[in-house]
Coordinates of C-alpha atoms in Angstrom, one line a residue:
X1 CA 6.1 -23.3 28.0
X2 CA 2.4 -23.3 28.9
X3 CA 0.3 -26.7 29.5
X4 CA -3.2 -26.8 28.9
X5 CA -5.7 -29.2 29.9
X6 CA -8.9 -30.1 29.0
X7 CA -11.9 -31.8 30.6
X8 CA -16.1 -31.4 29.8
X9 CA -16.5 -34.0 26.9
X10 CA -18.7 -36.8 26.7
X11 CA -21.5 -38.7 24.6
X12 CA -24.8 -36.5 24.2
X13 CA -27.5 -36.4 22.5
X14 CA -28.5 -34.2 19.3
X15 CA -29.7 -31.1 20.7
X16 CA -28.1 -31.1 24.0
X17 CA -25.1 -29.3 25.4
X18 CA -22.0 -30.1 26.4
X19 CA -19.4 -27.5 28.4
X20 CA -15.4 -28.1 27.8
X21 CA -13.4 -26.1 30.1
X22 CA -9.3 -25.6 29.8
X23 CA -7.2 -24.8 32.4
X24 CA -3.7 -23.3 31.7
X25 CA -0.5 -22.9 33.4
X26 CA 2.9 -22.1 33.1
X27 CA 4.3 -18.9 30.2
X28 CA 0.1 -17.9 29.9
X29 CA 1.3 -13.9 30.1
X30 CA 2.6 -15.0 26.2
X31 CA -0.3 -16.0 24.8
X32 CA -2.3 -13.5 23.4
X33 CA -5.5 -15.7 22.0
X34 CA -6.8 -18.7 23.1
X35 CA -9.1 -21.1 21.5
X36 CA -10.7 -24.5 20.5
X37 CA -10.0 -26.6 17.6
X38 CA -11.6 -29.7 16.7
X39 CA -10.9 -32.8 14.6
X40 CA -13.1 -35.4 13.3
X41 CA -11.8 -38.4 11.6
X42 CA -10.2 -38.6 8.8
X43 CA -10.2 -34.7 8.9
X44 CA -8.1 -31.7 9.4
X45 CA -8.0 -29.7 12.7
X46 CA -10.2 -26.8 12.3
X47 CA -10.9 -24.4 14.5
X48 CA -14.1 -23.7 16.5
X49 CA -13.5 -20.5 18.3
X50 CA -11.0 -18.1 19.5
X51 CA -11.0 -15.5 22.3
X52 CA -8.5 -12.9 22.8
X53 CA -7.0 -12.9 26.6
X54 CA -7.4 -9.3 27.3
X55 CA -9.8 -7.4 24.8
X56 CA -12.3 -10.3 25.1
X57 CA -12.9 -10.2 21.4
X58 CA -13.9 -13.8 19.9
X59 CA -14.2 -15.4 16.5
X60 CA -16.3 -18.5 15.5
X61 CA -16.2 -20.8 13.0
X62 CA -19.5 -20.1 10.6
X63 CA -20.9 -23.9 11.1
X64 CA -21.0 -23.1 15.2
X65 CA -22.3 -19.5 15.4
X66 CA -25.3 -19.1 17.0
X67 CA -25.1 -22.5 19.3
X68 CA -21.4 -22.2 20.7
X69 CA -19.8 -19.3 23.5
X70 CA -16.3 -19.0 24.0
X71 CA -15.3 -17.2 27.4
X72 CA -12.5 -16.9 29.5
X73 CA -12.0 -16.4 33.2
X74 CA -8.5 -14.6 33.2
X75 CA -8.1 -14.8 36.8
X76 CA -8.4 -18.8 37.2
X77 CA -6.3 -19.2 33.1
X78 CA -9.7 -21.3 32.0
X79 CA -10.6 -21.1 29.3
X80 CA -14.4 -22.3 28.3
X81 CA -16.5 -23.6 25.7
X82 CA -20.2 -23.8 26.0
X83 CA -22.0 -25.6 22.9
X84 CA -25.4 -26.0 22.8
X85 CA -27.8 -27.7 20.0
X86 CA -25.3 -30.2 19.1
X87 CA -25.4 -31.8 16.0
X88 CA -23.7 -35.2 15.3
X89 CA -21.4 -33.0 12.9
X90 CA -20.2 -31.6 15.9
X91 CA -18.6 -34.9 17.1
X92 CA -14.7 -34.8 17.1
X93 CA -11.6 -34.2 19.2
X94 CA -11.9 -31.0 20.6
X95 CA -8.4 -29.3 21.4
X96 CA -7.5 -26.6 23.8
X97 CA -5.1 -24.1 21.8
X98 CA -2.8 -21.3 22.6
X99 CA -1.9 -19.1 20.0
X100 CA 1.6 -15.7 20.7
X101 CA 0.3 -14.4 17.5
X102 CA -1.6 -11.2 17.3
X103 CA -4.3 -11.9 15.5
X104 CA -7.0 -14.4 15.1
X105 CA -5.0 -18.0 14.8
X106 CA -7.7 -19.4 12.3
X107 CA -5.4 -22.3 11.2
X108 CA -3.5 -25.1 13.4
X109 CA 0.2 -23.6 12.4
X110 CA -1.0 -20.6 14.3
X111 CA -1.1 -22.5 17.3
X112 CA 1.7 -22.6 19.8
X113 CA 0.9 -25.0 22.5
X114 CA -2.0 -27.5 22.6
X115 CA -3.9 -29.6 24.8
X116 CA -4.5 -33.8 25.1
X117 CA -7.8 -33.3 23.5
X118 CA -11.1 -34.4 24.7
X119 CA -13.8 -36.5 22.9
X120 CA -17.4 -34.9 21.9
X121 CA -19.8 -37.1 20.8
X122 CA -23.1 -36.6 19.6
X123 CA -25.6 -39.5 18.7
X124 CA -28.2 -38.9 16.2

Protein backbone atom coordinates (compact mmCIF):
# COMPACT_ATOMS: atom_id res chain seq x y z
CA UNK A 1 0.00 0.00 0.00
CA UNK A 2 1.37 3.53 -0.26
CA UNK A 3 -0.58 6.74 1.24
CA UNK A 4 -0.19 10.01 -0.18
CA UNK A 5 -0.95 13.19 1.10
CA UNK A 6 -1.42 16.39 -0.13
CA UNK A 7 -1.23 19.95 1.16
CA UNK A 8 -0.34 23.68 -0.81
CA UNK A 9 -3.91 24.63 -2.12
CA UNK A 10 -5.79 27.57 -1.51
CA UNK A 11 -7.78 30.62 -3.20
CA UNK A 12 -5.50 32.85 -5.50
CA UNK A 13 -5.65 35.20 -7.67
CA UNK A 14 -5.39 35.00 -11.72
CA UNK A 15 -1.91 35.20 -12.34
CA UNK A 16 -0.43 34.13 -9.13
CA UNK A 17 1.03 30.84 -7.95
CA UNK A 18 0.24 28.34 -5.91
CA UNK A 19 2.78 25.29 -4.75
CA UNK A 20 1.10 21.69 -3.86
CA UNK A 21 3.42 19.34 -2.30
CA UNK A 22 2.72 15.33 -1.72
CA UNK A 23 4.27 13.42 0.65
CA UNK A 24 4.29 9.55 0.32
CA UNK A 25 4.79 6.61 2.50
CA UNK A 26 4.54 3.14 2.78
CA UNK A 27 5.23 0.40 -0.75
CA UNK A 28 6.81 3.95 -2.72
CA UNK A 29 9.90 1.49 -4.05
CA UNK A 30 6.54 0.18 -6.40
CA UNK A 31 5.70 3.10 -7.96
CA UNK A 32 7.41 3.86 -10.87
CA UNK A 33 5.60 7.48 -11.84
CA UNK A 34 4.09 9.83 -9.84
CA UNK A 35 1.81 12.65 -10.72
CA UNK A 36 -1.06 15.19 -10.34
CA UNK A 37 -4.45 14.91 -11.59
CA UNK A 38 -7.08 17.45 -11.32
CA UNK A 39 -10.89 17.61 -11.37
CA UNK A 40 -13.17 20.36 -11.85
CA UNK A 41 -16.85 20.01 -11.44
CA UNK A 42 -18.90 18.30 -13.32
CA UNK A 43 -15.72 16.94 -15.03
CA UNK A 44 -13.49 14.01 -15.53
CA UNK A 45 -10.13 13.61 -13.69
CA UNK A 46 -7.43 14.59 -15.98
CA UNK A 47 -4.15 14.70 -15.54
CA UNK A 48 -1.81 17.69 -15.03
CA UNK A 49 1.68 16.20 -14.93
CA UNK A 50 3.67 13.20 -14.32
CA UNK A 51 7.27 12.56 -13.29
CA UNK A 52 9.02 9.47 -13.35
CA UNK A 53 10.74 8.42 -9.78
CA UNK A 54 14.10 7.68 -10.98
CA UNK A 55 14.91 8.98 -14.67
CA UNK A 56 13.24 12.27 -13.76
CA UNK A 57 11.49 12.42 -16.96
CA UNK A 58 7.99 14.40 -16.85
CA UNK A 59 4.94 14.91 -19.05
CA UNK A 60 2.40 17.80 -18.92
CA UNK A 61 -0.83 18.19 -19.92
CA UNK A 62 -0.75 20.71 -23.13
CA UNK A 63 -3.28 23.40 -21.29
CA UNK A 64 -0.44 23.70 -18.34
CA UNK A 65 2.91 23.69 -20.24
CA UNK A 66 4.87 26.50 -19.88
CA UNK A 67 3.27 27.82 -16.31
CA UNK A 68 3.38 24.40 -14.29
CA UNK A 69 6.87 22.20 -12.84
CA UNK A 70 6.59 18.92 -11.61
CA UNK A 71 9.68 17.76 -9.40
CA UNK A 72 10.31 15.26 -6.97
CA UNK A 73 12.60 15.11 -4.02
CA UNK A 74 13.27 11.20 -3.86
CA UNK A 75 15.01 11.30 -0.67
CA UNK A 76 12.02 12.99 1.50
CA UNK A 77 9.00 10.72 -1.13
CA UNK A 78 7.51 14.46 -1.99
CA UNK A 79 6.38 14.92 -4.62
CA UNK A 80 5.78 18.79 -5.91
CA UNK A 81 3.86 20.92 -8.09
CA UNK A 82 4.69 24.48 -8.73
CA UNK A 83 1.98 26.40 -10.93
CA UNK A 84 2.44 29.63 -11.81
CA UNK A 85 0.11 32.14 -13.99
CA UNK A 86 -2.99 30.66 -12.88
CA UNK A 87 -5.97 30.88 -14.76
CA UNK A 88 -9.51 30.44 -13.23
CA UNK A 89 -9.53 27.23 -15.68
CA UNK A 90 -7.03 25.95 -13.47
CA UNK A 91 -9.49 25.77 -10.48
CA UNK A 92 -10.28 22.10 -9.48
CA UNK A 93 -9.43 19.28 -7.08
CA UNK A 94 -6.00 18.64 -7.48
CA UNK A 95 -5.04 14.82 -6.72
CA UNK A 96 -1.72 13.35 -5.72
CA UNK A 97 -1.39 9.98 -7.92
CA UNK A 98 0.86 6.98 -7.94
CA UNK A 99 0.98 5.09 -10.85
CA UNK A 100 3.35 0.76 -10.97
CA UNK A 101 2.88 1.18 -14.62
CA UNK A 102 5.86 1.74 -16.87
CA UNK A 103 4.94 4.28 -18.74
CA UNK A 104 3.35 7.61 -18.64
CA UNK A 105 -0.20 7.03 -16.68
CA UNK A 106 -2.05 9.75 -18.86
CA UNK A 107 -5.55 8.43 -17.70
CA UNK A 108 -7.09 7.85 -14.03
CA UNK A 109 -7.22 3.80 -14.54
CA UNK A 110 -3.52 4.14 -14.73
CA UNK A 111 -3.41 5.26 -11.31
CA UNK A 112 -2.83 2.90 -8.44
CA UNK A 113 -3.06 4.81 -5.23
CA UNK A 114 -4.39 8.38 -4.78
CA UNK A 115 -4.47 11.15 -2.45
CA UNK A 116 -7.57 13.15 -0.37
CA UNK A 117 -7.23 15.94 -2.84
CA UNK A 118 -6.66 19.50 -2.25
CA UNK A 119 -8.74 22.46 -3.54
CA UNK A 120 -7.13 25.18 -6.08
CA UNK A 121 -9.01 28.05 -6.65
CA UNK A 122 -8.44 30.84 -8.85
CA UNK A 123 -10.64 34.06 -8.85
CA UNK A 124 -10.90 36.01 -12.01
Amino acid sequence: QVQLVESGGGLVQAGGSLRLSCVASGRTFNSYYMGWFRQAPGKERDIVAAINRSAGTTYYADSVKGRFTISIHNAKNTVYLQMNSLKPEDTAVYYCAAAGIRRIPVRSGDIDYWGQGTQVTVSS
